[in-house]
CSV table of C-alpha atoms in Angstrom, one decimal:
chain,number,residue,atom,x,y,z
A,1,UNK,CA,-0.3,0.0,-0.4
A,2,UNK,CA,1.5,3.7,-0.9
A,3,UNK,CA,2.3,5.8,2.0
A,4,UNK,CA,0.6,8.2,0.3
A,5,UNK,CA,-2.4,7.0,-1.8
A,6,UNK,CA,-4.4,9.2,-4.2
A,7,UNK,CA,-6.8,10.3,-1.7
A,8,UNK,CA,-3.6,12.4,-0.2
A,9,UNK,CA,-4.0,16.2,-2.0
A,10,UNK,CA,-0.7,17.1,-3.8
A,11,UNK,CA,-0.9,20.3,-1.1
A,12,UNK,CA,-0.6,17.7,1.6
A,13,UNK,CA,1.9,15.2,-0.2
A,14,UNK,CA,4.6,17.9,-0.3
A,15,UNK,CA,4.7,19.3,3.3
A,16,UNK,CA,4.6,16.2,4.3
A,17,UNK,CA,7.1,15.0,2.4
A,18,UNK,CA,9.3,18.1,2.9
A,19,UNK,CA,9.1,16.6,6.0
A,20,UNK,CA,10.2,13.5,6.1
A,21,UNK,CA,12.9,14.5,4.4
A,22,UNK,CA,13.8,17.2,7.4
A,23,UNK,CA,13.3,13.9,9.8
A,24,UNK,CA,15.7,11.3,7.8
A,25,UNK,CA,18.1,14.2,7.4
A,26,UNK,CA,18.3,15.3,11.0
A,27,UNK,CA,16.9,11.7,12.9
A,28,UNK,CA,21.1,10.7,13.8
A,29,UNK,CA,21.7,13.7,15.1
A,30,UNK,CA,18.9,14.5,17.7
A,31,UNK,CA,19.0,10.7,18.9
A,32,UNK,CA,23.1,11.5,19.7
A,33,UNK,CA,22.4,14.5,21.4
A,34,UNK,CA,19.2,12.4,23.0
A,35,UNK,CA,17.0,16.4,21.8
A,36,UNK,CA,15.7,18.3,19.7
A,37,UNK,CA,18.7,20.4,17.9
A,38,UNK,CA,18.8,23.9,16.4
A,39,UNK,CA,19.2,22.8,12.5
A,40,UNK,CA,16.1,19.6,13.1
A,41,UNK,CA,14.2,22.5,14.5
A,42,UNK,CA,14.4,25.6,11.9
A,43,UNK,CA,13.9,21.9,9.2
A,44,UNK,CA,10.6,20.7,10.4
A,45,UNK,CA,9.2,24.8,10.1
A,46,UNK,CA,10.5,24.7,6.6
A,47,UNK,CA,8.9,22.2,5.9
A,48,UNK,CA,5.3,23.9,6.7
A,49,UNK,CA,3.8,21.1,7.5
A,50,UNK,CA,3.0,23.0,10.5
A,51,UNK,CA,-0.4,24.5,10.0
A,52,UNK,CA,-1.5,20.8,8.5
A,53,UNK,CA,-4.7,20.6,10.4
A,54,UNK,CA,-4.7,24.7,10.8
A,55,UNK,CA,-8.4,25.0,8.4
A,56,UNK,CA,-7.6,27.1,5.0
A,57,UNK,CA,-9.8,30.0,6.0
A,58,UNK,CA,-6.5,30.6,8.4
A,59,UNK,CA,-3.9,30.2,6.2
A,60,UNK,CA,-3.5,26.6,6.7
A,61,UNK,CA,-4.5,22.8,4.6
A,62,UNK,CA,-7.0,22.0,5.9
A,63,UNK,CA,-6.1,18.1,6.3
A,64,UNK,CA,-8.5,15.9,7.8
A,65,UNK,CA,-8.6,13.7,9.7
A,66,UNK,CA,-8.1,10.6,7.4
A,67,UNK,CA,-5.6,12.2,5.7
A,68,UNK,CA,-3.7,12.9,9.0
A,69,UNK,CA,-3.4,9.5,10.1
A,70,UNK,CA,-1.2,9.0,6.6
A,71,UNK,CA,0.9,11.6,6.4
A,72,UNK,CA,1.9,10.1,10.1
A,73,UNK,CA,2.3,7.3,9.1
A,74,UNK,CA,4.5,8.7,6.6
A,75,UNK,CA,6.5,10.3,8.7
A,76,UNK,CA,7.3,8.0,11.5
A,77,UNK,CA,8.2,5.9,9.2
A,78,UNK,CA,11.2,8.5,8.7
A,79,UNK,CA,11.4,8.8,12.0
A,80,UNK,CA,9.1,7.7,15.1
A,81,UNK,CA,11.3,11.3,17.4
A,82,UNK,CA,10.7,14.0,15.6
A,83,UNK,CA,7.8,12.8,13.4
A,84,UNK,CA,5.9,13.2,16.9
A,85,UNK,CA,7.0,16.6,17.4
A,86,UNK,CA,5.1,17.0,14.8
A,87,UNK,CA,2.4,14.7,15.8
A,88,UNK,CA,1.7,16.9,18.8
A,89,UNK,CA,1.4,20.1,17.1
A,90,UNK,CA,-1.0,18.8,14.3
A,91,UNK,CA,-3.8,17.3,17.2
A,92,UNK,CA,-3.4,20.3,19.2
A,93,UNK,CA,-4.1,22.5,16.0
A,94,UNK,CA,-6.4,20.2,14.3
A,95,UNK,CA,-8.9,19.3,17.5
A,96,UNK,CA,-8.1,23.2,18.5
A,97,UNK,CA,-10.1,24.4,14.9
A,98,UNK,CA,-12.2,20.9,15.5
A,99,UNK,CA,-14.0,21.6,18.4
A,100,UNK,CA,-13.8,25.7,18.3
A,101,UNK,CA,-11.8,24.8,22.2
A,102,UNK,CA,-10.1,28.5,22.2
A,103,UNK,CA,-11.0,32.1,21.4
A,104,UNK,CA,-11.1,33.1,17.9
A,105,UNK,CA,-8.4,35.0,18.0
A,106,UNK,CA,-6.1,33.0,20.1
A,107,UNK,CA,-7.4,30.6,17.0
A,108,UNK,CA,-6.6,33.0,14.2
A,109,UNK,CA,-3.0,34.1,16.8
A,110,UNK,CA,-2.1,29.7,16.9
A,111,UNK,CA,-3.6,29.4,12.8
A,112,UNK,CA,-1.4,31.8,11.5
A,113,UNK,CA,2.3,31.1,13.5
A,114,UNK,CA,1.3,27.3,12.1
A,115,UNK,CA,1.3,29.5,8.1
A,116,UNK,CA,4.3,30.9,9.5
A,117,UNK,CA,6.1,27.5,10.4
A,118,UNK,CA,6.0,27.8,14.7
A,119,UNK,CA,5.1,24.8,16.5
A,120,UNK,CA,3.4,24.5,19.3
A,121,UNK,CA,2.1,22.2,21.5
A,122,UNK,CA,0.2,21.4,24.6
A,123,UNK,CA,2.4,21.0,27.4
A,124,UNK,CA,0.7,19.1,30.7
A,125,UNK,CA,1.7,16.4,31.9
A,126,UNK,CA,3.6,16.9,36.3
A,127,UNK,CA,5.0,14.2,38.4
A,128,UNK,CA,2.7,14.2,40.6
A,129,UNK,CA,-0.6,14.0,38.3
A,130,UNK,CA,0.7,11.9,35.8
A,131,UNK,CA,-1.5,11.9,32.6
A,132,UNK,CA,-4.1,14.9,32.4
A,133,UNK,CA,-6.4,12.7,30.8
A,134,UNK,CA,-7.1,10.9,34.3
A,135,UNK,CA,-8.6,13.7,36.1
A,136,UNK,CA,-7.1,15.7,39.2
A,137,UNK,CA,-5.7,19.9,39.2
A,138,UNK,CA,-2.3,20.4,38.2
A,139,UNK,CA,0.4,21.6,40.1
A,140,UNK,CA,1.2,24.5,37.8
A,141,UNK,CA,-1.1,28.0,38.7
A,142,UNK,CA,-1.8,31.5,37.4
A,143,UNK,CA,-2.6,34.0,40.3
A,144,UNK,CA,-4.0,37.7,39.1
A,145,UNK,CA,-1.5,39.9,38.5
A,146,UNK,CA,-2.4,43.3,37.5
A,147,UNK,CA,-3.7,43.1,34.3
A,148,UNK,CA,-2.9,39.5,33.5
A,149,UNK,CA,-1.6,36.8,35.5
A,150,UNK,CA,1.6,35.5,37.1
A,151,UNK,CA,2.2,32.0,36.1
A,152,UNK,CA,4.3,29.3,37.8
A,153,UNK,CA,5.0,25.6,37.4
A,154,UNK,CA,6.9,22.3,35.8
A,155,UNK,CA,5.4,20.4,33.6
A,156,UNK,CA,6.5,17.3,32.2
A,157,UNK,CA,7.2,15.5,28.7
A,158,UNK,CA,6.7,18.4,26.8
A,159,UNK,CA,7.7,17.0,23.2
A,160,UNK,CA,9.9,18.5,21.2
A,161,UNK,CA,11.0,21.2,23.6
A,162,UNK,CA,13.5,23.2,22.9
A,163,UNK,CA,12.2,23.6,18.3
A,164,UNK,CA,8.8,25.2,20.8
A,165,UNK,CA,7.2,28.0,19.5
A,166,UNK,CA,4.6,28.1,21.6
A,167,UNK,CA,3.0,26.2,24.6
A,168,UNK,CA,-0.6,25.7,25.0
A,169,UNK,CA,0.0,24.3,29.4
A,170,UNK,CA,-3.1,24.1,31.8
A,171,UNK,CA,-3.0,25.2,35.2
A,172,UNK,CA,-4.8,25.6,38.3
A,173,UNK,CA,-6.9,29.6,38.5
A,174,UNK,CA,-9.4,29.9,41.2
A,175,UNK,CA,-10.2,25.3,41.4
A,176,UNK,CA,-10.4,25.3,37.7
A,177,UNK,CA,-8.2,24.2,35.2
A,178,UNK,CA,-8.1,26.9,32.0
A,179,UNK,CA,-5.0,27.4,29.5
A,180,UNK,CA,-2.7,29.5,28.5
A,181,UNK,CA,-0.9,30.4,25.6
A,182,UNK,CA,2.8,30.8,26.6
A,183,UNK,CA,4.9,32.4,24.7
A,184,UNK,CA,8.8,30.1,25.1
A,185,UNK,CA,10.8,33.1,23.6
A,186,UNK,CA,9.4,35.2,26.6
A,187,UNK,CA,11.4,35.2,30.0
A,188,UNK,CA,10.2,33.2,32.8
A,189,UNK,CA,10.2,29.7,31.0
A,190,UNK,CA,13.6,26.9,31.3
A,191,UNK,CA,13.6,24.2,29.3
A,192,UNK,CA,15.7,21.4,32.3
A,193,UNK,CA,17.7,19.0,30.5
A,194,UNK,CA,15.8,15.3,32.3
A,195,UNK,CA,15.1,12.8,28.6
A,196,UNK,CA,18.3,11.6,28.5
A,197,UNK,CA,18.7,8.4,28.8
A,198,UNK,CA,15.3,7.7,27.8
A,199,UNK,CA,14.4,4.1,26.8
A,200,UNK,CA,12.1,5.3,23.1
A,201,UNK,CA,12.0,8.6,21.1
A,202,UNK,CA,15.2,10.5,21.8
A,203,UNK,CA,15.2,12.5,19.8
A,204,UNK,CA,12.0,13.8,20.6
A,205,UNK,CA,13.8,16.1,23.6
A,206,UNK,CA,10.7,15.4,25.7
A,207,UNK,CA,12.8,17.6,28.3
A,208,UNK,CA,10.8,19.4,31.0
A,209,UNK,CA,9.0,23.4,31.5
A,210,UNK,CA,9.5,24.9,34.3
A,211,UNK,CA,7.7,28.8,34.9
A,212,UNK,CA,8.7,31.1,36.9
A,213,UNK,CA,7.1,34.4,37.9
A,214,UNK,CA,6.2,34.4,34.3
A,215,UNK,CA,4.2,37.2,33.5
A,216,UNK,CA,1.5,36.1,30.6
A,217,UNK,CA,-1.7,38.3,29.3
A,218,UNK,CA,-5.4,37.8,30.4
A,219,UNK,CA,-6.3,37.4,26.6
A,220,UNK,CA,-4.4,33.9,26.4
A,221,UNK,CA,-6.1,32.4,28.5
A,222,UNK,CA,-9.0,30.0,27.7
A,223,UNK,CA,-11.6,29.5,29.6
A,224,UNK,CA,-13.3,25.8,30.4
A,225,UNK,CA,-14.7,25.2,28.2
A,226,UNK,CA,-16.9,21.0,28.0
A,227,UNK,CA,-15.1,18.2,26.7
A,228,UNK,CA,-14.7,17.7,22.9
A,229,UNK,CA,-14.5,14.5,21.7
A,230,UNK,CA,-13.0,16.4,18.1
A,231,UNK,CA,-9.7,16.1,21.3
A,232,UNK,CA,-9.0,12.8,21.9
A,233,UNK,CA,-9.4,12.1,18.2
A,234,UNK,CA,-6.8,13.7,17.0
A,235,UNK,CA,-4.7,12.4,19.7
A,236,UNK,CA,-5.2,8.9,19.1
A,237,UNK,CA,-4.8,9.5,15.3
A,238,UNK,CA,-1.5,11.2,16.0
A,239,UNK,CA,-0.7,8.5,18.5
A,240,UNK,CA,-2.5,6.1,15.7
A,241,UNK,CA,-0.6,6.5,12.4
A,242,UNK,CA,2.8,8.4,14.1
A,243,UNK,CA,4.0,3.9,15.4
A,244,UNK,CA,1.7,2.5,12.9
A,245,UNK,CA,4.3,3.9,10.6
A,246,UNK,CA,7.4,2.6,13.1
A,247,UNK,CA,6.1,-0.8,12.5
A,248,UNK,CA,6.1,0.3,9.1
A,249,UNK,CA,10.0,1.2,8.8
A,250,UNK,CA,10.4,-2.6,10.3
A,251,UNK,CA,9.3,-4.1,7.7
A,252,UNK,CA,10.9,-1.7,4.7
A,253,UNK,CA,14.8,-2.5,7.3
A,254,UNK,CA,13.4,-6.5,7.4
A,255,UNK,CA,13.4,-6.4,3.3
A,256,UNK,CA,16.4,-5.0,2.9
A,257,UNK,CA,18.5,-6.2,5.3
A,258,UNK,CA,17.5,-10.0,4.2
A,259,UNK,CA,17.8,-9.4,0.6
A,260,UNK,CA,22.0,-7.8,1.0
A,261,UNK,CA,22.5,-10.6,4.2
A,262,UNK,CA,24.3,-13.7,2.5
A,263,UNK,CA,25.5,-15.9,5.1
A,264,UNK,CA,28.7,-17.6,3.7
A,265,UNK,CA,27.6,-20.9,5.0
A,266,UNK,CA,23.9,-20.2,2.9
A,267,UNK,CA,25.5,-18.8,-0.2
A,268,UNK,CA,22.4,-17.0,-0.7
A,269,UNK,CA,20.6,-13.9,0.4
A,270,UNK,CA,18.5,-14.5,3.9
A,271,UNK,CA,15.5,-13.5,1.7
A,272,UNK,CA,14.8,-17.4,0.3
A,273,UNK,CA,14.3,-18.3,3.4
A,274,UNK,CA,11.1,-20.1,4.3
A,275,UNK,CA,11.1,-18.6,7.7
A,276,UNK,CA,12.4,-14.8,6.9
A,277,UNK,CA,9.3,-15.5,4.4
A,278,UNK,CA,6.6,-16.0,7.0
A,279,UNK,CA,8.2,-13.2,9.4
A,280,UNK,CA,8.2,-10.8,6.5
A,281,UNK,CA,4.0,-12.0,5.7
A,282,UNK,CA,3.3,-12.0,8.7
A,283,UNK,CA,4.3,-8.5,10.0
A,284,UNK,CA,2.8,-7.1,6.4
A,285,UNK,CA,-0.3,-8.8,6.9
A,286,UNK,CA,-0.6,-6.8,10.3
A,287,UNK,CA,0.5,-4.3,9.3
A,288,UNK,CA,-2.3,-3.9,6.4
A,289,UNK,CA,-5.6,-4.6,8.8
A,290,UNK,CA,-4.3,-1.9,11.6
A,291,UNK,CA,-3.5,0.8,8.2
A,292,UNK,CA,-7.6,-0.6,7.2
A,293,UNK,CA,-9.1,-0.1,11.2
A,294,UNK,CA,-7.5,2.8,11.9
A,295,UNK,CA,-9.0,4.1,7.8
A,296,UNK,CA,-12.6,2.7,8.6
A,297,UNK,CA,-11.8,4.6,12.2
A,298,UNK,CA,-11.5,8.0,11.1
A,299,UNK,CA,-13.1,8.4,7.6
A,300,UNK,CA,-16.0,7.2,10.5
A,301,UNK,CA,-15.4,9.7,13.3
A,302,UNK,CA,-15.5,12.4,9.9
A,303,UNK,CA,-18.4,11.4,8.8
A,304,UNK,CA,-19.8,12.0,12.3
A,305,UNK,CA,-17.5,13.5,15.1
A,306,UNK,CA,-19.5,13.0,17.9
A,307,UNK,CA,-18.6,10.7,21.2
A,308,UNK,CA,-20.1,7.6,19.4
A,309,UNK,CA,-17.5,7.1,17.5
A,310,UNK,CA,-14.6,7.6,19.7
A,311,UNK,CA,-14.3,4.0,20.6
A,312,UNK,CA,-13.8,2.6,17.6
A,313,UNK,CA,-10.4,4.9,17.8
A,314,UNK,CA,-9.6,4.1,20.8
A,315,UNK,CA,-9.3,0.5,19.4
A,316,UNK,CA,-7.3,1.6,16.5
A,317,UNK,CA,-4.7,3.2,18.2
A,318,UNK,CA,-4.4,-0.3,20.8
A,319,UNK,CA,-3.9,-2.9,16.9
A,320,UNK,CA,-1.7,0.2,15.3
A,321,UNK,CA,0.4,0.2,18.7
A,322,UNK,CA,0.6,-3.7,19.1
A,323,UNK,CA,1.1,-3.7,15.2
A,324,UNK,CA,4.0,-1.4,15.5
A,325,UNK,CA,5.4,-3.5,19.2
A,326,UNK,CA,4.6,-6.8,16.6
A,327,UNK,CA,6.7,-5.9,13.3
A,328,UNK,CA,9.8,-4.3,15.0
A,329,UNK,CA,10.2,-7.5,17.7
A,330,UNK,CA,9.6,-10.5,14.8
A,331,UNK,CA,11.8,-8.6,12.9
A,332,UNK,CA,14.2,-7.9,14.5
A,333,UNK,CA,13.9,-11.9,16.0
A,334,UNK,CA,14.7,-12.8,11.7
A,335,UNK,CA,17.1,-10.5,11.2
A,336,UNK,CA,19.7,-11.9,14.4
A,337,UNK,CA,22.2,-10.8,16.3
A,338,UNK,CA,23.0,-7.9,14.2
A,339,UNK,CA,19.1,-6.5,15.4
A,340,UNK,CA,21.1,-5.0,18.5
A,341,UNK,CA,23.5,-3.2,16.8
A,342,UNK,CA,23.4,-0.2,17.0
A,343,UNK,CA,24.8,0.3,12.9
A,344,UNK,CA,20.8,-1.1,12.2
A,345,UNK,CA,18.0,0.9,12.8
A,346,UNK,CA,15.7,-2.3,14.8
A,347,UNK,CA,17.6,-1.6,18.4
A,348,UNK,CA,15.9,1.9,17.6
A,349,UNK,CA,12.4,0.9,16.2
A,350,UNK,CA,12.4,-1.9,18.8
A,351,UNK,CA,12.6,1.0,21.9
A,352,UNK,CA,10.5,4.1,20.1
A,353,UNK,CA,7.8,0.8,19.0
A,354,UNK,CA,7.0,0.1,23.0
A,355,UNK,CA,6.3,3.7,23.4
A,356,UNK,CA,2.8,3.3,21.9
A,357,UNK,CA,2.2,1.4,24.7
A,358,UNK,CA,2.9,4.0,27.3
A,359,UNK,CA,0.3,6.4,25.5
A,360,UNK,CA,-3.9,6.9,26.3
A,361,UNK,CA,-5.2,5.3,25.8
A,362,UNK,CA,-4.2,1.5,26.8
A,363,UNK,CA,-4.3,-0.8,25.8
A,364,UNK,CA,-7.3,-2.6,28.2
A,365,UNK,CA,-9.4,1.3,28.3
A,366,UNK,CA,-8.7,1.2,25.1
A,367,UNK,CA,-10.7,-2.7,24.1
A,368,UNK,CA,-12.9,-1.8,27.1
A,369,UNK,CA,-14.3,0.9,25.0
A,370,UNK,CA,-15.3,-0.8,22.1
A,371,UNK,CA,-15.9,-3.8,23.7
A,372,UNK,CA,-18.6,-1.7,26.0
A,373,UNK,CA,-20.0,-0.8,22.2
A,374,UNK,CA,-20.8,-3.9,21.1
A,375,UNK,CA,-22.0,-5.3,24.1
A,376,UNK,CA,-25.0,-2.0,24.6
A,377,UNK,CA,-24.9,-2.7,21.3
A,378,UNK,CA,-25.9,-6.4,22.1
A,379,UNK,CA,-27.9,-5.6,25.1
A,380,UNK,CA,-30.8,-3.7,22.6
A,381,UNK,CA,-30.8,-6.4,19.9
A,382,UNK,CA,-28.5,-4.7,17.9
A,383,UNK,CA,-25.1,-6.0,16.7
A,384,UNK,CA,-22.8,-3.6,14.4
A,385,UNK,CA,-19.9,-1.8,13.8
A,386,UNK,CA,-20.2,1.9,13.8
């Protein structure tokens, strides 16, 4: 299956290819630095991918959810660490515009920034809070100060921290959770290197952000809004596509290695061995199945962006994550000891795929959602999948 099939519009295809080329060119340096290098950040911004999910009316390309799934697979194949930086930018903007969860003037500013190539991410996780998807009041606080606010706190797992121009920060204000737009180049923002030695996604630069008495404008504050299904839909699609790309890369690298590896005792490429051919076939079939489910789930949500379409997307995330884990594991087993060498990409792919299992929804949560949909339908005498 082509990574960018015909349904992807030419302009979307163009920026995706530029972004993939930027990732491929800078991934090794970022992995070695265990951070997003300035050169990599500049290349990602120059690709134009930052505006992919911004509506055309706001200066973007207006990519749909199904398109986003396909483009992120393409980037994930080039390199998960930097693909995830762009995935976070894409899902945050896609959900913000889809749900209209920020005041219109702020949305316009975000769209204009993305059109200039600026990168952003929503930073919500904290060490004591864990994942914000599980609720709780953040320790990061906003305190009224003059005609604005003072921001204090620390955020963890801030993907692409040093590449960001804007952070959308969740904070506590008067007992409520609010969000505020923060200029990452303004005084009061510090990036603390905490990502060194990470098992996976070493080049993503998911450092801690520390806000110390930072002044923010009241105009950059977004009041609490009701939860929207659009937000998890874009987030889960970003993850599913990216990690599916890791699995796709593992299959491509297995084929490359197998057709060129000719052991002396065998006298022909290991690609001729039944065991290797069977492994490739299993990986190929599982990736196809995951890709088909993701395509169906994103198209279903695009047609009906409601809570009813979310369980299938949750299931797709779980299936894509496991497909990536299985693909990298089976490819490494087929290659053998050489897969552990840093001279080969298999050990990086193996590590990166494991990160897919840590993002919400977890596998039990995802399947409980999907199973609940079926159980509820069965009680009504209906057995169907959206």
